[in-house]
Short mmCIF file of C-alpha atoms in Angstrom, two decimals:
data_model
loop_
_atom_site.label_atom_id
_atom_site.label_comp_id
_atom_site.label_asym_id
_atom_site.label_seq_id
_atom_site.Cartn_x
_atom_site.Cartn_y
_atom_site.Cartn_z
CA UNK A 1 -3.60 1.64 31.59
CA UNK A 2 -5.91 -1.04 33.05
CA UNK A 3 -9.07 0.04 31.39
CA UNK A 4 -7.00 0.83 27.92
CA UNK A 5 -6.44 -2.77 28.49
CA UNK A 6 -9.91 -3.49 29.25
CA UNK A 7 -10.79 -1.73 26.29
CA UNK A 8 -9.26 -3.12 24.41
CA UNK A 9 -10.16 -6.67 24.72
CA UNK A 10 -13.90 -5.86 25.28
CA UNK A 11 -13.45 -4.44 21.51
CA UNK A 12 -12.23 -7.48 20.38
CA UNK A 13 -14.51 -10.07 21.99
CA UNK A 14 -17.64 -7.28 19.86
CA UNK A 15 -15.32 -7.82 16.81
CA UNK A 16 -14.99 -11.71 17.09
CA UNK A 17 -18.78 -11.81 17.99
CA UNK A 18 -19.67 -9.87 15.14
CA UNK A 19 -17.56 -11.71 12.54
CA UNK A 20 -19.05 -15.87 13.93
CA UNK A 21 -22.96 -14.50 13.66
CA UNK A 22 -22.08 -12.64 10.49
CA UNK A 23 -22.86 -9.22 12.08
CA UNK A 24 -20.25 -7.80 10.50
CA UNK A 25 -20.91 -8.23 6.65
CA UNK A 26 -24.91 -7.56 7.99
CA UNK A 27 -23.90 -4.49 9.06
CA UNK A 28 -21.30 -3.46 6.30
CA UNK A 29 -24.05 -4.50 3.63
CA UNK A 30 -26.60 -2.05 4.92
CA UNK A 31 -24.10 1.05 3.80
CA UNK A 32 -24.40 1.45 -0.17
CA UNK A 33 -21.06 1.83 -0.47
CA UNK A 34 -17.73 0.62 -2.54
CA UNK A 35 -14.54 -0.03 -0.27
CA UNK A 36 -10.53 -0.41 -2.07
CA UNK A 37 -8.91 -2.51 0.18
CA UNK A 38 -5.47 -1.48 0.88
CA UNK A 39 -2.32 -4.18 1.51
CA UNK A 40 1.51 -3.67 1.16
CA UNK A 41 3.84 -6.60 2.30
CA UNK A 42 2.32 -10.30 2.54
CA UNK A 43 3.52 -13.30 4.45
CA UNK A 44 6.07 -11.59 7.27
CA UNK A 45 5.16 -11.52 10.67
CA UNK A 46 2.35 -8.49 10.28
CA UNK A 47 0.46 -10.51 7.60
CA UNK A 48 0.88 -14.28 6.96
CA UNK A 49 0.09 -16.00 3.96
CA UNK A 50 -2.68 -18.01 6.49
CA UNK A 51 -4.16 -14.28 7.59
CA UNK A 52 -3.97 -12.96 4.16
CA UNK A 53 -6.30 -16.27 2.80
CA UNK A 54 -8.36 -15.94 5.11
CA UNK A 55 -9.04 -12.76 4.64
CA UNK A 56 -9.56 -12.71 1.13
CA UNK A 57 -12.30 -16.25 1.82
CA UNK A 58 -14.17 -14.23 4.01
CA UNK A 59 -14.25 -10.87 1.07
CA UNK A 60 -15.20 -13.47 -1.24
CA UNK A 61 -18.05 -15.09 0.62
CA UNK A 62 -19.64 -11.79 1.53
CA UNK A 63 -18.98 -9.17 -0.96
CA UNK A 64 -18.61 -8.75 -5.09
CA UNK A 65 -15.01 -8.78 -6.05
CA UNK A 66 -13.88 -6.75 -8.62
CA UNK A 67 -10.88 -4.82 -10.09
CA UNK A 68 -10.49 -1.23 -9.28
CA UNK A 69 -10.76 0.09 -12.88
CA UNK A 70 -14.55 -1.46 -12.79
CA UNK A 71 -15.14 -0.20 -9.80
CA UNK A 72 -13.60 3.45 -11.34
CA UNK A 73 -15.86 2.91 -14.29
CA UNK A 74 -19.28 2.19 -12.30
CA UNK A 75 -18.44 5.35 -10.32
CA UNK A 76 -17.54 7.41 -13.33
CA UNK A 77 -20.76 6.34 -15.00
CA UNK A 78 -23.28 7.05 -11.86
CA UNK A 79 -23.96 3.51 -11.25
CA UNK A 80 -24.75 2.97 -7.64
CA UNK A 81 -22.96 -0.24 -5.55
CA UNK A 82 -24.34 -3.52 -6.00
CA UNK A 83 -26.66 -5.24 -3.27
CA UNK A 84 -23.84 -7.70 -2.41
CA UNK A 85 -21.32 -4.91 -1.80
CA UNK A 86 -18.46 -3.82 -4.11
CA UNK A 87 -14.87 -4.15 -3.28
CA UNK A 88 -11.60 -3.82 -5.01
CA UNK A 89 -7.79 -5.41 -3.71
CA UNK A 90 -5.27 -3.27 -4.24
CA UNK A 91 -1.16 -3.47 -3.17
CA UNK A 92 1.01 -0.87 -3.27
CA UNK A 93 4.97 -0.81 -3.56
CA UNK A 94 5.62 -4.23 -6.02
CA UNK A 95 6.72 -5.84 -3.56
CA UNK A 96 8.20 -9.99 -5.03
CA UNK A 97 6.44 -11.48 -1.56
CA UNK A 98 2.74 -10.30 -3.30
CA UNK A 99 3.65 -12.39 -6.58
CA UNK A 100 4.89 -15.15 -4.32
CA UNK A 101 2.70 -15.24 -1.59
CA UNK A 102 -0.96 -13.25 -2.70
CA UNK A 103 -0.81 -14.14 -5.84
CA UNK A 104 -1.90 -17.92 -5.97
CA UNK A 105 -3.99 -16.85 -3.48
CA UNK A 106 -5.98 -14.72 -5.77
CA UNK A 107 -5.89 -17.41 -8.23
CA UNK A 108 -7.01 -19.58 -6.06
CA UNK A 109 -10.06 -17.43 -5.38
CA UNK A 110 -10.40 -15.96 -8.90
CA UNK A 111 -10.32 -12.74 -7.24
CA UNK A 112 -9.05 -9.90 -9.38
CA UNK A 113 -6.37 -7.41 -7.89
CA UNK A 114 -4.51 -4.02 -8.46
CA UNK A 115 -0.65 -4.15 -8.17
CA UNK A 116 0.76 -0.56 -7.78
CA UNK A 117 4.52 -0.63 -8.76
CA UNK A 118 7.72 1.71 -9.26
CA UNK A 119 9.65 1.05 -13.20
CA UNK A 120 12.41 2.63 -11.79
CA UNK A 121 13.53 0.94 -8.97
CA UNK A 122 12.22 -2.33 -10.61
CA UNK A 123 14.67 -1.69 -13.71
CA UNK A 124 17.52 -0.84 -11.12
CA UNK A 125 16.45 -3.76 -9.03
CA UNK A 126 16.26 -1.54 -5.80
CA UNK A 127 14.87 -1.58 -2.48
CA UNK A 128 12.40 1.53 -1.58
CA UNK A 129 14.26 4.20 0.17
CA UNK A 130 12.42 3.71 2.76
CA UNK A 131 13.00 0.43 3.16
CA UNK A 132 16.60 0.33 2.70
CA UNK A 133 16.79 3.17 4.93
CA UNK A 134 15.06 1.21 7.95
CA UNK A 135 17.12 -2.12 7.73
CA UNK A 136 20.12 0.16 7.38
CA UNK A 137 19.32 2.10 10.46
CA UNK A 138 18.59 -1.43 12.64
CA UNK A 139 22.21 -2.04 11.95
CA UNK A 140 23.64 0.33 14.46
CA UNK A 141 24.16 -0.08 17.67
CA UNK A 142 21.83 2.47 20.36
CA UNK A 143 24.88 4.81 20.63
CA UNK A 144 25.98 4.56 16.15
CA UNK A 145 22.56 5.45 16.00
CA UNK A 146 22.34 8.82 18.15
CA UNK A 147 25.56 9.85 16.95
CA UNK A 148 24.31 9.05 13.55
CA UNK A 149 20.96 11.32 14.21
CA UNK A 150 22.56 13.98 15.84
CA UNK A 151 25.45 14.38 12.88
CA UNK A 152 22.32 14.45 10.30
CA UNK A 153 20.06 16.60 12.28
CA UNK A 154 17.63 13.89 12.66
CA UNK A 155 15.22 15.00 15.79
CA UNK A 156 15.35 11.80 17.30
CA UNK A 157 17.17 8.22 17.03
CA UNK A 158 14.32 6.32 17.25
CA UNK A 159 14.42 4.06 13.62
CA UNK A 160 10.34 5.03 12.54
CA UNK A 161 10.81 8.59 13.81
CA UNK A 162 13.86 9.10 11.55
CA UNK A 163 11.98 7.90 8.77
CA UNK A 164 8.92 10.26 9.35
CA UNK A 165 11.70 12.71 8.80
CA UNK A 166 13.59 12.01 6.31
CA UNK A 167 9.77 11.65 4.38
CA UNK A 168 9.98 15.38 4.66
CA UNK A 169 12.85 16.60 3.17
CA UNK A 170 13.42 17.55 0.00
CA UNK A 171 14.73 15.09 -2.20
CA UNK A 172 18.55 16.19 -2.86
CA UNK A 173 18.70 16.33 0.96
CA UNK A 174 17.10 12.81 1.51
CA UNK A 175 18.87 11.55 -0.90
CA UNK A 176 22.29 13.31 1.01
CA UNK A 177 20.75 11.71 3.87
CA UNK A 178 20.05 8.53 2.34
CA UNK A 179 23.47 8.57 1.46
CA UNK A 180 25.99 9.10 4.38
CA UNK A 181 23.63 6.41 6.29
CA UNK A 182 24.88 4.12 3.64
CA UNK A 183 28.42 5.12 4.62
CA UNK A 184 27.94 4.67 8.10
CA UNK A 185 26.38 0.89 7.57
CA UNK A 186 29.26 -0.49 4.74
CA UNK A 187 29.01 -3.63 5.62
CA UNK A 188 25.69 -4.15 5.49
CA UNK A 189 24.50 -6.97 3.67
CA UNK A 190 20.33 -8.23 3.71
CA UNK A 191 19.01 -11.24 5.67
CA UNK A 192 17.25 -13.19 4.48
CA UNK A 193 14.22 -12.52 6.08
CA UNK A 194 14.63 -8.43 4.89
CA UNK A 195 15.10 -9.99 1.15
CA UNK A 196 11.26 -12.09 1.69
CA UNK A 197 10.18 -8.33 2.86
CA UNK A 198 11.36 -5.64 0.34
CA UNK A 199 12.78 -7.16 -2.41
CA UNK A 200 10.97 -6.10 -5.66
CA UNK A 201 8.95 -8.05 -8.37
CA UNK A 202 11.08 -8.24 -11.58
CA UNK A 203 9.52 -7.21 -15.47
CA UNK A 204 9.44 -11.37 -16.02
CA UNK A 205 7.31 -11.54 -13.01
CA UNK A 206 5.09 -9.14 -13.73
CA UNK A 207 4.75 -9.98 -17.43
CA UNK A 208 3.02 -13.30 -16.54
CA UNK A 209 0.39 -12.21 -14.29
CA UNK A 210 -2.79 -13.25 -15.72
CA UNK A 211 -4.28 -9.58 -17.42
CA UNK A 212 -7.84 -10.97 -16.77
CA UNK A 213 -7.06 -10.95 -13.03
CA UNK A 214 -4.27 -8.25 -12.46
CA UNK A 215 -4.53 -4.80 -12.91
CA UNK A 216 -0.93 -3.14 -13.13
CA UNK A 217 -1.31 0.71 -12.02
CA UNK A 218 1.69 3.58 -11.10
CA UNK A 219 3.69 4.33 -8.22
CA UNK A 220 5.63 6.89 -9.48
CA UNK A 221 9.09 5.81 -11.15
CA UNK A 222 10.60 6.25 -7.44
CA UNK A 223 8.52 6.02 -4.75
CA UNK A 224 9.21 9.46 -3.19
CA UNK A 225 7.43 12.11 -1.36
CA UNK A 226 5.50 13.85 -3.66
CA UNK A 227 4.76 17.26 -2.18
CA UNK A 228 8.71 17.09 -1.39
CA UNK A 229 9.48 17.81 -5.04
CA UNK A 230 9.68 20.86 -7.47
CA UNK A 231 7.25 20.59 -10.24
CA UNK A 232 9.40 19.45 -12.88
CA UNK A 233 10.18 16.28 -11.04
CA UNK A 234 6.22 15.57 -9.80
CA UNK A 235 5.86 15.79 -13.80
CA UNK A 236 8.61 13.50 -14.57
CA UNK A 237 7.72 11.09 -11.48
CA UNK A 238 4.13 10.25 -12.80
CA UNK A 239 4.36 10.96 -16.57
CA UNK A 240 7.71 8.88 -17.32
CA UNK A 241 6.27 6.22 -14.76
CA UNK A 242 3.35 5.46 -16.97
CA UNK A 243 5.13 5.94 -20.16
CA UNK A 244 7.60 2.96 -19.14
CA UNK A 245 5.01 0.64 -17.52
CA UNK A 246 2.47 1.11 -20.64
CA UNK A 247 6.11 0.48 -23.12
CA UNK A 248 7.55 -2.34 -21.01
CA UNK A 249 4.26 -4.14 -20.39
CA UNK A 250 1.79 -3.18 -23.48
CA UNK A 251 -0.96 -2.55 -21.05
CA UNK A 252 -2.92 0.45 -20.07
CA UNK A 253 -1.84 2.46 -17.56
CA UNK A 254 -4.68 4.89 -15.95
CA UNK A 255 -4.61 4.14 -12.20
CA UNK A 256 -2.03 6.00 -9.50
CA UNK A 257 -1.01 5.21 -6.19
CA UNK A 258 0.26 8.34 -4.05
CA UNK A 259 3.91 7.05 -2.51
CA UNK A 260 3.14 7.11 1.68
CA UNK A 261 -0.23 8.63 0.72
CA UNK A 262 1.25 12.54 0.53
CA UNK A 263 -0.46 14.55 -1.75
CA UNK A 264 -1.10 18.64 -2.06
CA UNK A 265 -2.40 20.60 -4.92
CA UNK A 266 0.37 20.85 -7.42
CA UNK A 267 0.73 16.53 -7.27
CA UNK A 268 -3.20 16.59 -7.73
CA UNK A 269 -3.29 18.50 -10.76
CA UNK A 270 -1.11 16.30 -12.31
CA UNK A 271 -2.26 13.38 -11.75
CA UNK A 272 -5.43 14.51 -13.26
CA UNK A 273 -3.40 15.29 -16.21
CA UNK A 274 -2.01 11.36 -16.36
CA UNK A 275 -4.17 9.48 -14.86
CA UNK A 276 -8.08 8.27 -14.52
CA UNK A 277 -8.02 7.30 -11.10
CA UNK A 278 -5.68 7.66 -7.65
CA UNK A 279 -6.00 6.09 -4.40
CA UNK A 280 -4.93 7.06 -1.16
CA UNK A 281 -3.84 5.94 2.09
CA UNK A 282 -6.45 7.55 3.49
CA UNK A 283 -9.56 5.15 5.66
CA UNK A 284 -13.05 5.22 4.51
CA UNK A 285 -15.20 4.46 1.59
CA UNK A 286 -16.10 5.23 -1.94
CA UNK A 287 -19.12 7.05 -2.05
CA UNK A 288 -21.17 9.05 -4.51
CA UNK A 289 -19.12 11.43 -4.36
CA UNK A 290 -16.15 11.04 -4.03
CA UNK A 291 -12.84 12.06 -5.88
CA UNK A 292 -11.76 9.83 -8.58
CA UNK A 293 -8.37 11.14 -7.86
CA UNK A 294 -8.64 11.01 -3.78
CA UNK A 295 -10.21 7.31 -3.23
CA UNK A 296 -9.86 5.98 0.11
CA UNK A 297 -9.41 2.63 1.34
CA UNK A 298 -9.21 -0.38 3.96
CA UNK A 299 -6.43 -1.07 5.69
CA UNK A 300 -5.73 -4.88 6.01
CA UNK A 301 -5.44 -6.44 9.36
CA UNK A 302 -3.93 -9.98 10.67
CA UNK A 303 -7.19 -10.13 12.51
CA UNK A 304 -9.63 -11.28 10.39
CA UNK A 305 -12.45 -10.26 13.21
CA UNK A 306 -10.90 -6.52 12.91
CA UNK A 307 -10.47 -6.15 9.33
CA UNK A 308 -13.95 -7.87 9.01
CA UNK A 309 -15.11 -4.62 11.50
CA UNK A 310 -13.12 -2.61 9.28
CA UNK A 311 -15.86 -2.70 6.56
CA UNK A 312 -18.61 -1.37 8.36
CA UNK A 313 -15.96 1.03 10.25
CA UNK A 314 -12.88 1.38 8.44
CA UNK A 315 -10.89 3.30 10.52
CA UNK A 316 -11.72 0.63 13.51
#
């Protein structure tokens, strides 16, 4: 445990060396690569508004900005990466805190941006499943909650393992699921801090995003687990999702976002079908190479010295 710790901060003192002599863009110029940098929630306690600008001064200092569906194009085309090092910002679930929060940021910066979002649950003015699910589950008490797991065959009562769970199971018995923990948590009612965290963007909000800066792309009408579904629904899920954004929006609508990242065959050769592009939740970078349909990305860090790192090693 010592040297873990040890580790650990010897890593960061490299990272926060490499970031004040510039050692890290250095470094992450000398790959020809592009790199999608991936970002959910902004401005709660695992990225603040502060971290998030900070991060997105120190992308546009050292690297060329662009949206993703240049960045699909170039790669389509053959063109190789630019000298200064492409990049592409892209958020997935829709979330209201990326309008209220990111989005002057990226004015500010005049840095273009792809927002991944759900019609459904924005016309029904839900939560994600997953969200609700986890606020719901924080409500109970140690003991509501094993009694709660072990009625629902849950494998554990831990709140993130029961989510990992109910990820995998089909969607009538999630949704079962999804409902008896609503009838065990009645009175629940959102703070106001879980309202700042998963509330969604509404069609006003999203209609008066500047088109020249953001990109809207799908997340499936519902957010769920792909590979969970029959193939009838994995049709309806991406088709009907782009139909309604392209209707409700009058944009475009070629670029996918897999929901938790899960993907398998039959979801693939859909979205090929639907879509130009899909990105993943998977680390590395756009090469060559790689699948249109399978692009990895960057995760975002609060540590600008990490997420700096992250670009020459993105899985860091």
């Amino acid at each position: 445990m010592y040297m873990t710790k040890v580790e650990s901060r010897l890593k960061q003192s490299i990272q926060n060396v490499a970031l004040t002599t510039g050692l890290s863009a250095w470094l992450a110029k000398r790959r020809p690569v592009r790199r999608v940098i991936m970002l959910h929630g902004v401005g709660g306690r695992d990225l603040r508004a502060s971290d998030f600008r900070r991060a997105m001064a120190w992308l546009k200092q050292n690297f060329r900005i662009q949206s993703l569906d240049s960045m699909v194009r170039a790669l389509a085309a053959g063109t190789p990466p630019s000298f200064e090092g492409d990049v592409a910002i892209t958020f997935d679930d829709g979330l209201r805190n990326q309008i209220q929060i990111a989005y002057p940021i990226l004015q500010e910066f005049n840095i273009p941006a792809t927002f991944f979002v759900c019609p459904e649950l924005i016309s029904g003015n839900q939560w994600l499943w997953n969200h609700e699910a986890r606020a719901r589950l924080h409500r109970l008490s140690s003991q509501q909650c094993e009694e709660w797991a072990l009625a629902n065959g849950a494998p554990s009562s831990e709140v993130e393992r029961i989510i990992d769970w109910m990820k995998t199971l089909p969607i009538q018995v999630r949704e079962v699921t999804a409902a008896n923990l609503r009838d065990s948590t009645t009175s629940f009612n959102p703070t106001p801090e879980e309202r700042e965290a998963y509330d969604l963007l509404t069609w006003g909000e999203i209609a008066v995003l500047d088109r020249k800066l953001i990109t809207i792309g799908s997340h499936t009408l519902s957010h769920p687990i792909l590979p969970t579904l029959t193939d009838a629904q994995i049709q309806h899920e991406l088709q009907a999702s782009k139909d309604i954004l392209a209707w409700r929006l009058d944009r475009d609508i070629d670029l996918f976002c897999y929901p938790n990242g899960s993907t398998d065959a039959r979801v693939r050769e859909v979205v090929e079908q639907v879509y130009r592009a899909a990105v993943t939740t998977e680390e590395g970078f756009v090469v060559e190479d790689t699948n249109p349909f399978a692009m990895p990305r960057i995760p975002i860090s609060a540590s600008l010295p990490l997420f700096a790192w992250r670009q020459y090693r993105p899985s860091a």
